[in-house]
Short mmCIF file of C-alpha atoms (C1' of nucleotides) in Angstrom, two decimals:
data_model
loop_
_atom_site.label_atom_id
_atom_site.label_comp_id
_atom_site.label_asym_id
_atom_site.label_seq_id
_atom_site.Cartn_x
_atom_site.Cartn_y
_atom_site.Cartn_z
CA MET L 12 222.36 212.11 111.34
CA ASN L 13 219.19 212.11 109.30
CA THR L 14 219.43 213.85 106.03
CA THR L 15 216.40 216.14 106.42
CA PRO L 16 214.97 217.99 109.42
CA THR L 17 211.92 216.71 111.16
CA GLU L 18 208.51 218.08 110.47
CA HIS L 19 208.50 219.81 113.83
CA THR L 20 211.78 221.50 113.19
CA ILE L 21 210.45 222.72 109.83
CA ALA L 22 207.39 224.03 111.42
CA ALA L 23 209.31 225.99 114.08
CA TRP L 24 211.62 227.26 111.39
CA ALA L 25 208.89 228.46 109.17
CA ARG L 26 206.99 230.13 111.98
CA LEU L 27 209.96 232.11 113.11
CA LEU L 28 210.50 233.39 109.59
CA ARG L 29 206.77 234.34 109.40
CA VAL L 30 206.72 236.02 112.80
CA HIS L 31 209.76 238.05 111.76
CA THR L 32 208.29 239.32 108.55
CA GLN L 33 205.12 240.27 110.41
CA TRP L 34 206.93 242.11 113.02
CA GLN L 35 209.18 243.82 110.50
CA GLU L 36 206.02 244.92 108.58
CA ARG L 37 204.25 246.23 111.67
CA VAL L 38 207.28 248.12 112.82
CA GLN L 39 208.12 249.86 109.57
CA SER L 40 204.57 250.71 108.79
CA ALA L 41 204.11 252.21 112.26
CA LEU L 42 207.21 254.28 111.90
CA LYS L 43 206.27 255.38 108.46
CA ALA L 44 202.81 256.34 109.77
CA ALA L 45 204.46 258.53 112.42
CA GLU L 46 206.77 259.95 109.71
CA LEU L 47 209.81 258.47 111.25
CA PRO L 48 212.82 256.93 109.55
CA PRO L 49 213.25 253.17 109.20
CA LEU L 50 214.20 250.83 111.91
CA ALA L 51 217.84 250.50 110.94
CA TRP L 52 218.37 254.14 111.86
CA TYR L 53 217.07 253.32 115.24
CA ASP L 54 219.38 250.43 115.72
CA VAL L 55 222.51 252.38 114.80
CA LEU L 56 221.50 255.28 117.02
CA LEU L 57 220.80 253.09 119.97
CA GLU L 58 224.19 251.37 119.78
CA LEU L 59 225.82 254.80 119.64
CA HIS L 60 223.68 256.15 122.45
CA ARG L 61 225.02 253.59 124.78
CA LYS L 62 228.67 254.49 124.20
CA ARG L 63 229.74 257.85 125.35
CA HIS L 64 232.89 257.65 123.16
CA GLY L 65 231.17 256.40 120.09
CA LEU L 66 231.98 253.26 118.15
CA ARG L 67 234.19 252.27 115.23
CA GLN L 68 232.18 251.49 112.08
CA TYR L 69 233.23 247.94 112.19
CA GLU L 70 231.98 247.59 115.81
CA ILE L 71 228.54 248.78 114.70
CA GLY L 72 228.62 246.40 111.86
CA GLU L 73 229.39 243.46 114.12
CA ARG L 74 226.62 244.37 116.56
CA MET L 75 224.09 244.81 113.77
CA LEU L 76 225.25 241.97 111.64
CA LEU L 77 225.56 244.41 108.81
CA PRO L 78 228.18 244.16 106.01
CA LYS L 79 230.53 247.06 106.11
CA HIS L 80 229.68 248.59 102.67
CA ASN L 81 226.14 248.58 103.65
CA LEU L 82 226.86 250.26 107.07
CA SER L 83 229.08 252.77 105.31
CA ARG L 84 226.21 254.06 103.25
CA LEU L 85 223.74 253.93 106.08
CA LEU L 86 226.00 256.21 108.01
CA ASP L 87 226.18 258.47 105.02
CA ARG L 88 222.53 258.91 105.26
CA LEU L 89 222.57 259.47 109.07
CA GLU L 90 225.41 261.90 108.68
CA LYS L 91 223.60 263.88 106.08
CA GLU L 92 220.71 264.34 108.49
CA ALA L 93 223.20 265.32 111.19
CA LEU L 94 222.19 262.53 113.42
CA VAL L 95 225.67 261.16 113.71
CA THR L 96 229.25 262.50 113.04
CA ARG L 97 232.29 260.61 111.82
CA ARG L 98 235.69 261.75 113.11
CA ALA L 99 239.03 260.25 112.27
CA SER L 100 239.94 257.51 114.73
CA PRO L 101 242.87 258.49 116.98
CA GLU L 102 243.87 254.80 117.46
CA ASP L 103 243.72 253.71 113.88
CA GLY L 104 244.56 255.90 110.89
CA ARG L 105 242.26 254.00 108.57
CA GLY L 106 239.13 254.03 110.50
CA ASN L 107 236.89 256.57 112.06
CA ARG L 108 234.85 256.92 115.24
CA VAL L 109 231.17 257.49 114.96
CA LEU L 110 229.29 259.60 117.50
CA ILE L 111 225.60 260.31 117.96
CA THR L 112 224.62 263.95 117.94
CA ARG L 113 222.19 265.83 120.01
CA SER L 114 219.48 265.58 117.32
CA GLY L 115 220.34 261.96 116.96
CA ARG L 116 219.39 261.35 120.60
CA ARG L 117 216.22 263.37 120.12
CA LEU L 118 215.27 261.22 117.21
CA LEU L 119 215.86 258.19 119.30
CA GLN L 120 213.48 259.51 121.92
CA ARG L 121 210.83 260.15 119.34
CA MET L 122 211.17 256.75 117.71
CA TRP L 123 211.12 254.60 120.88
CA PRO L 124 207.47 255.04 121.87
CA VAL L 125 206.34 254.04 118.41
CA TYR L 126 208.69 251.08 118.23
CA GLY L 127 207.99 249.96 121.83
CA ARG L 128 204.32 250.09 121.34
CA VAL L 129 204.59 247.59 118.40
CA ILE L 130 206.80 245.37 120.56
CA GLN L 131 204.11 245.33 123.18
CA GLU L 132 201.35 244.56 120.67
CA CYS L 133 203.23 241.90 118.76
CA LEU L 134 204.90 240.21 121.62
CA GLU L 135 204.13 241.26 125.21
CA GLN L 136 200.40 241.16 124.80
CA ARG L 137 200.39 237.80 123.17
CA LEU L 138 202.41 235.84 125.66
CA THR L 139 202.53 235.61 129.45
CA ALA L 140 205.65 236.87 131.22
CA ALA L 141 206.66 233.27 131.82
CA GLU L 142 206.27 232.43 128.11
CA VAL L 143 208.36 235.47 127.13
CA THR L 144 211.13 234.27 129.39
CA THR L 145 210.98 230.75 127.94
CA LEU L 146 211.09 232.14 124.42
CA ALA L 147 214.02 234.35 125.24
CA LYS L 148 215.90 231.36 126.69
CA LEU L 149 215.25 229.21 123.61
CA LEU L 150 216.24 231.99 121.27
CA ASP L 151 219.38 232.51 123.21
CA LYS L 152 220.34 228.94 122.62
CA LEU L 153 219.98 229.55 118.89
CA GLN L 154 222.16 232.51 118.86
CA GLN L 155 225.60 232.68 117.30
CA MET D 11 198.97 249.21 130.37
CA ASN D 12 202.58 250.26 130.89
CA THR D 13 203.96 252.57 128.25
CA THR D 14 207.09 250.56 127.46
CA PRO D 15 207.79 246.91 127.13
CA THR D 16 209.50 245.09 129.94
CA GLU D 17 213.17 244.27 129.73
CA HIS D 18 212.45 240.67 129.16
CA THR D 19 210.19 241.41 126.35
CA ILE D 20 212.81 243.50 124.73
CA ALA D 21 215.35 240.83 125.13
CA ALA D 22 213.25 238.26 123.53
CA TRP D 23 212.38 240.61 120.73
CA ALA D 24 215.92 241.52 120.10
CA ARG D 25 217.01 237.90 120.03
CA LEU D 26 214.42 236.84 117.57
CA LEU D 27 215.49 239.53 115.22
CA ARG D 28 219.09 238.50 115.57
CA VAL D 29 218.44 234.81 115.16
CA HIS D 30 216.51 235.64 112.07
CA THR D 31 219.29 237.62 110.43
CA GLN D 32 221.78 234.87 111.33
CA TRP D 33 219.56 232.19 109.74
CA GLN D 34 219.01 234.31 106.72
CA GLU D 35 222.67 234.85 106.18
CA ARG D 36 223.49 231.14 106.65
CA VAL D 37 220.84 230.05 104.16
CA GLN D 38 221.71 232.60 101.47
CA SER D 39 225.38 231.96 101.72
CA ALA D 40 224.90 228.14 101.66
CA LEU D 41 222.62 228.60 98.55
CA LYS D 42 225.14 230.85 96.91
CA ALA D 43 227.99 228.47 97.67
CA ALA D 44 226.00 225.73 95.89
CA GLU D 45 225.30 228.08 93.03
CA LEU D 46 221.66 228.07 93.67
CA PRO D 47 219.17 230.89 93.48
CA PRO D 48 217.97 232.89 96.58
CA LEU D 49 215.61 231.56 99.14
CA ALA D 50 212.56 233.50 97.85
CA TRP D 51 212.68 231.31 94.72
CA TYR D 52 212.45 228.26 96.81
CA ASP D 53 209.44 229.58 98.79
CA VAL D 54 207.47 230.41 95.60
CA LEU D 55 208.32 227.05 93.98
CA LEU D 56 207.37 225.16 97.12
CA GLU D 57 203.95 226.85 97.32
CA LEU D 58 203.28 225.98 93.76
CA HIS D 59 204.64 222.50 94.07
CA ARG D 60 201.87 221.75 96.62
CA LYS D 61 199.07 222.80 94.27
CA ARG D 62 198.47 220.78 91.20
CA HIS D 63 196.34 223.53 89.65
CA GLY D 64 198.78 226.26 90.50
CA LEU D 65 197.90 229.39 92.40
CA ARG D 66 196.74 232.96 91.68
CA GLN D 67 199.42 235.53 92.10
CA TYR D 68 197.57 237.18 95.03
CA GLU D 69 197.52 233.76 96.73
CA ILE D 70 201.14 233.37 96.59
CA GLY D 71 201.58 236.91 97.92
CA GLU D 72 199.33 236.17 100.85
CA ARG D 73 201.13 232.99 101.82
CA MET D 74 204.57 234.65 101.40
CA LEU D 75 203.50 238.01 102.94
CA LEU D 76 204.88 239.63 99.89
CA PRO D 77 203.44 242.77 98.34
CA LYS D 78 202.06 242.25 94.93
CA HIS D 79 204.36 244.44 92.86
CA ASN D 80 207.25 242.62 94.44
CA LEU D 81 205.78 239.26 93.68
CA SER D 82 205.00 240.36 90.11
CA ARG D 83 208.62 240.93 89.37
CA LEU D 84 209.80 237.93 91.29
CA LEU D 85 207.63 235.77 89.10
CA ASP D 86 209.05 237.63 86.04
CA ARG D 87 212.40 236.33 87.06
CA LEU D 88 211.26 232.81 87.64
CA GLU D 89 209.31 232.81 84.44
CA LYS D 90 212.37 234.00 82.46
CA GLU D 91 214.24 230.88 83.85
CA ALA D 92 211.27 228.74 82.82
CA LEU D 93 210.67 227.67 86.42
CA VAL D 94 207.02 228.78 86.42
CA THR D 95 204.51 229.68 83.77
CA ARG D 96 201.78 232.34 83.94
CA ARG D 97 198.52 231.55 82.09
CA ALA D 98 195.40 233.67 82.01
CA SER D 99 193.10 232.72 84.77
CA PRO D 100 189.83 231.12 83.56
CA GLU D 101 187.90 232.36 86.55
CA ASP D 102 189.03 235.96 86.56
CA GLY D 103 189.86 237.92 83.47
CA ARG D 104 192.25 240.19 85.21
CA GLY D 105 194.43 237.62 86.96
CA ASN D 106 196.55 234.67 85.99
CA ARG D 107 197.32 231.31 87.29
CA VAL D 108 200.87 230.42 88.12
CA LEU D 109 202.15 226.86 87.54
CA ILE D 110 205.47 225.24 88.32
CA THR D 111 207.34 223.66 85.50
CA ARG D 112 209.18 220.50 85.33
CA SER D 113 212.46 222.21 85.72
CA GLY D 114 210.98 224.19 88.58
CA ARG D 115 210.42 220.96 90.39
CA ARG D 116 213.92 219.88 89.65
CA LEU D 117 215.30 223.00 91.09
CA LEU D 118 213.21 222.62 94.14
CA GLN D 119 214.76 219.17 94.63
CA ARG D 120 218.25 220.58 94.22
CA MET D 121 217.64 223.37 96.72
CA TRP D 122 216.04 221.42 99.48
CA PRO D 123 219.14 219.37 100.68
CA VAL D 124 221.14 222.62 101.01
CA TYR D 125 218.28 224.46 102.76
CA GLY D 126 217.41 221.57 104.96
CA ARG D 127 220.95 221.14 106.05
CA VAL D 128 221.18 224.69 107.30
CA ILE D 129 217.84 224.21 109.08
CA GLN D 130 219.39 221.25 110.87
CA GLU D 131 222.56 223.11 111.76
CA CYS D 132 220.85 226.30 112.95
CA LEU D 133 217.92 224.83 114.77
CA GLU D 134 217.64 221.06 115.03
CA GLN D 135 221.12 220.55 116.38
CA ARG D 136 220.89 223.28 118.92
CA LEU D 137 217.68 222.26 120.68
CA THR D 138 216.21 219.10 121.97
CA ALA D 139 213.05 217.86 120.24
CA ALA D 140 210.96 218.96 123.22
CA GLU D 141 212.44 222.47 123.04
CA VAL D 142 211.75 222.69 119.30
CA THR D 143 208.08 221.85 120.03
CA THR D 144 207.94 224.47 122.79
CA LEU D 145 209.45 227.01 120.45
CA ALA D 146 206.97 226.22 117.72
CA LYS D 147 204.03 226.52 120.14
CA LEU D 148 205.25 229.88 121.34
CA LEU D 149 205.89 231.20 117.83
CA ASP D 150 202.43 229.99 116.87
CA LYS D 151 200.85 232.16 119.48
CA LEU D 152 202.73 235.09 118.01
CA GLN D 153 201.47 234.57 114.46
CA GLN D 154 198.90 236.67 112.71
"C1'" DT C 5 171.89 249.31 82.02
"C1'" DT C 6 175.49 252.65 83.52
"C1'" DG C 7 178.50 254.72 86.48
"C1'" DT C 8 181.38 253.95 90.77
"C1'" DT C 9 184.28 251.41 93.48
"C1'" DC C 10 187.29 247.66 94.27
"C1'" DT C 11 190.66 244.19 93.04
"C1'" DG C 12 194.55 241.72 90.50
"C1'" DG C 13 198.35 242.83 88.41
"C1'" DT C 14 202.11 245.70 85.92
"C1'" DT C 15 205.41 249.55 85.35
"C1'" DG C 16 208.55 253.83 86.30
"C1'" DC C 17 211.17 255.82 89.61
"C1'" DA C 18 213.78 256.37 93.64
"C1'" DT C 19 216.03 253.96 97.29
"C1'" DC C 20 218.56 250.15 99.22
"C1'" DT C 21 221.33 245.99 99.17
"C1'" DG C 22 224.89 242.80 97.46
"C1'" DC C 23 229.26 242.17 95.15
"C1'" DA C 24 233.70 243.15 93.60
"C1'" DA C 25 237.22 246.23 93.13
"C1'" DC C 26 239.71 249.58 95.22
"C1'" DC C 27 242.63 252.60 98.56
"C1'" DA C 28 245.23 253.46 102.54
"C1'" DA C 29 246.83 252.25 106.92
"C1'" DA C 30 248.21 248.33 110.01
"C1'" DT C 31 250.30 243.95 110.84
"C1'" DG C 32 253.57 240.34 110.52
"C1'" DG C 33 257.29 238.02 108.71
"C1'" DA C 34 261.98 237.43 106.62
"C1'" DT A 8 264.20 247.21 107.02
"C1'" DC A 9 261.15 245.78 103.17
"C1'" DC A 10 257.62 243.34 101.15
"C1'" DA A 11 253.33 240.59 101.52
"C1'" DT A 12 249.11 240.12 103.77
"C1'" DT A 13 245.26 241.65 106.45
"C1'" DT A 14 241.95 245.11 107.89
"C1'" DG A 15 238.79 249.44 107.96
"C1'" DG A 16 236.42 251.82 105.01
"C1'" DT A 17 234.55 253.74 100.32
"C1'" DT A 18 232.71 253.48 95.61
"C1'" DG A 19 230.63 251.85 90.93
"C1'" DC A 20 227.56 248.81 89.28
"C1'" DA A 21 223.95 245.52 89.02
"C1'" DG A 22 220.03 243.41 91.18
"C1'" DA A 23 216.08 243.88 94.44
"C1'" DT A 24 212.60 246.49 97.06
"C1'" DG A 25 209.13 250.17 98.16
"C1'" DC A 26 205.93 253.54 96.51
"C1'" DA A 27 202.81 255.56 93.70
"C1'" DA A 28 200.47 255.66 89.52
"C1'" DC A 29 198.29 253.16 86.30
"C1'" DC A 30 195.29 249.68 83.54
"C1'" DA A 31 191.77 246.44 82.90
"C1'" DG A 32 188.33 243.45 84.55
"C1'" DA A 33 184.96 242.43 88.42
"C1'" DA A 34 181.49 243.69 91.71
"C1'" DC A 35 178.04 246.53 93.16
"C1'" DA A 36 174.54 250.04 93.43
"C1'" DA A 37 171.02 252.98 91.42
#
DNA sequence: TTGTTCTGGTTGCATCTGCAACCAAATGGA
DNA sequence: TCCATTTGGTTGCAGATGCAACCAGAACAA
């Protein structure tokens, strides 16, 4: 194997990084403009919203690729705003089960339009449907 | 226009975010394992390496999509390690011109193999050359 | 010229992240 | 059983980031 990536590889790499920061910036500033909390809150709430019986902290961490100590404090903030609740886990005495609250769901509903709009502007409106599919397939091969 | 992105769009969006965090994690941990500084240092040094006469701070900021206050302190750290120097800009009394030092270039050379290797593992080895090109083209359409 | 506005850069403060140490419960031998 | 190891989660501290305020020089208008 060659010792260094090809020029094309480097170009693709760099562009992905750049696109990501641009997206990130667009999302966060749109949320802020709407006086909504940061994107990470949305991600947690969405994961929880899908699971009627909540999730263990480590499960959220795995899904979000977030280190546990980081997640622990993120949940502190969410809990302080009464968007989630932590209750002792029945199946494991160490852990706890995290549930979304009613106002957590409400916040989710308020955030989605803002977030979704940015997704449309940054992605959907710039590619054809076929291109989006191709992109998704390629990114899928890069995962994990 | 519809009020919410299609499912495919959302899938592509989510995958890009995920791929990005995975890459980020891989790079940073590889650098750390090799006792090298974080990726941002590499980016700054690389930009400077390309310009014989250095760059203004705001130019670096534009290229890296980094807010100025953030860059200001990043350069503080680099300067403290003698990897760059700031000198008063001749063309603008407010600003300064940032130059890479000799040991800055040396560091760049030590970081590249580690970084490049991750790029190969995460991207080059997972896609064919044609796929890489397709990906780069699609990402290019998403830029700016 | 003079005053206003804009731009490049820095700094103080609050928030967030990463790291390492820690605690307690669970797991897995011997 | 008992002890060592692993796992889920929290916390203290240091480093990094975001935000707003600030300063000085540049640009521009009257």
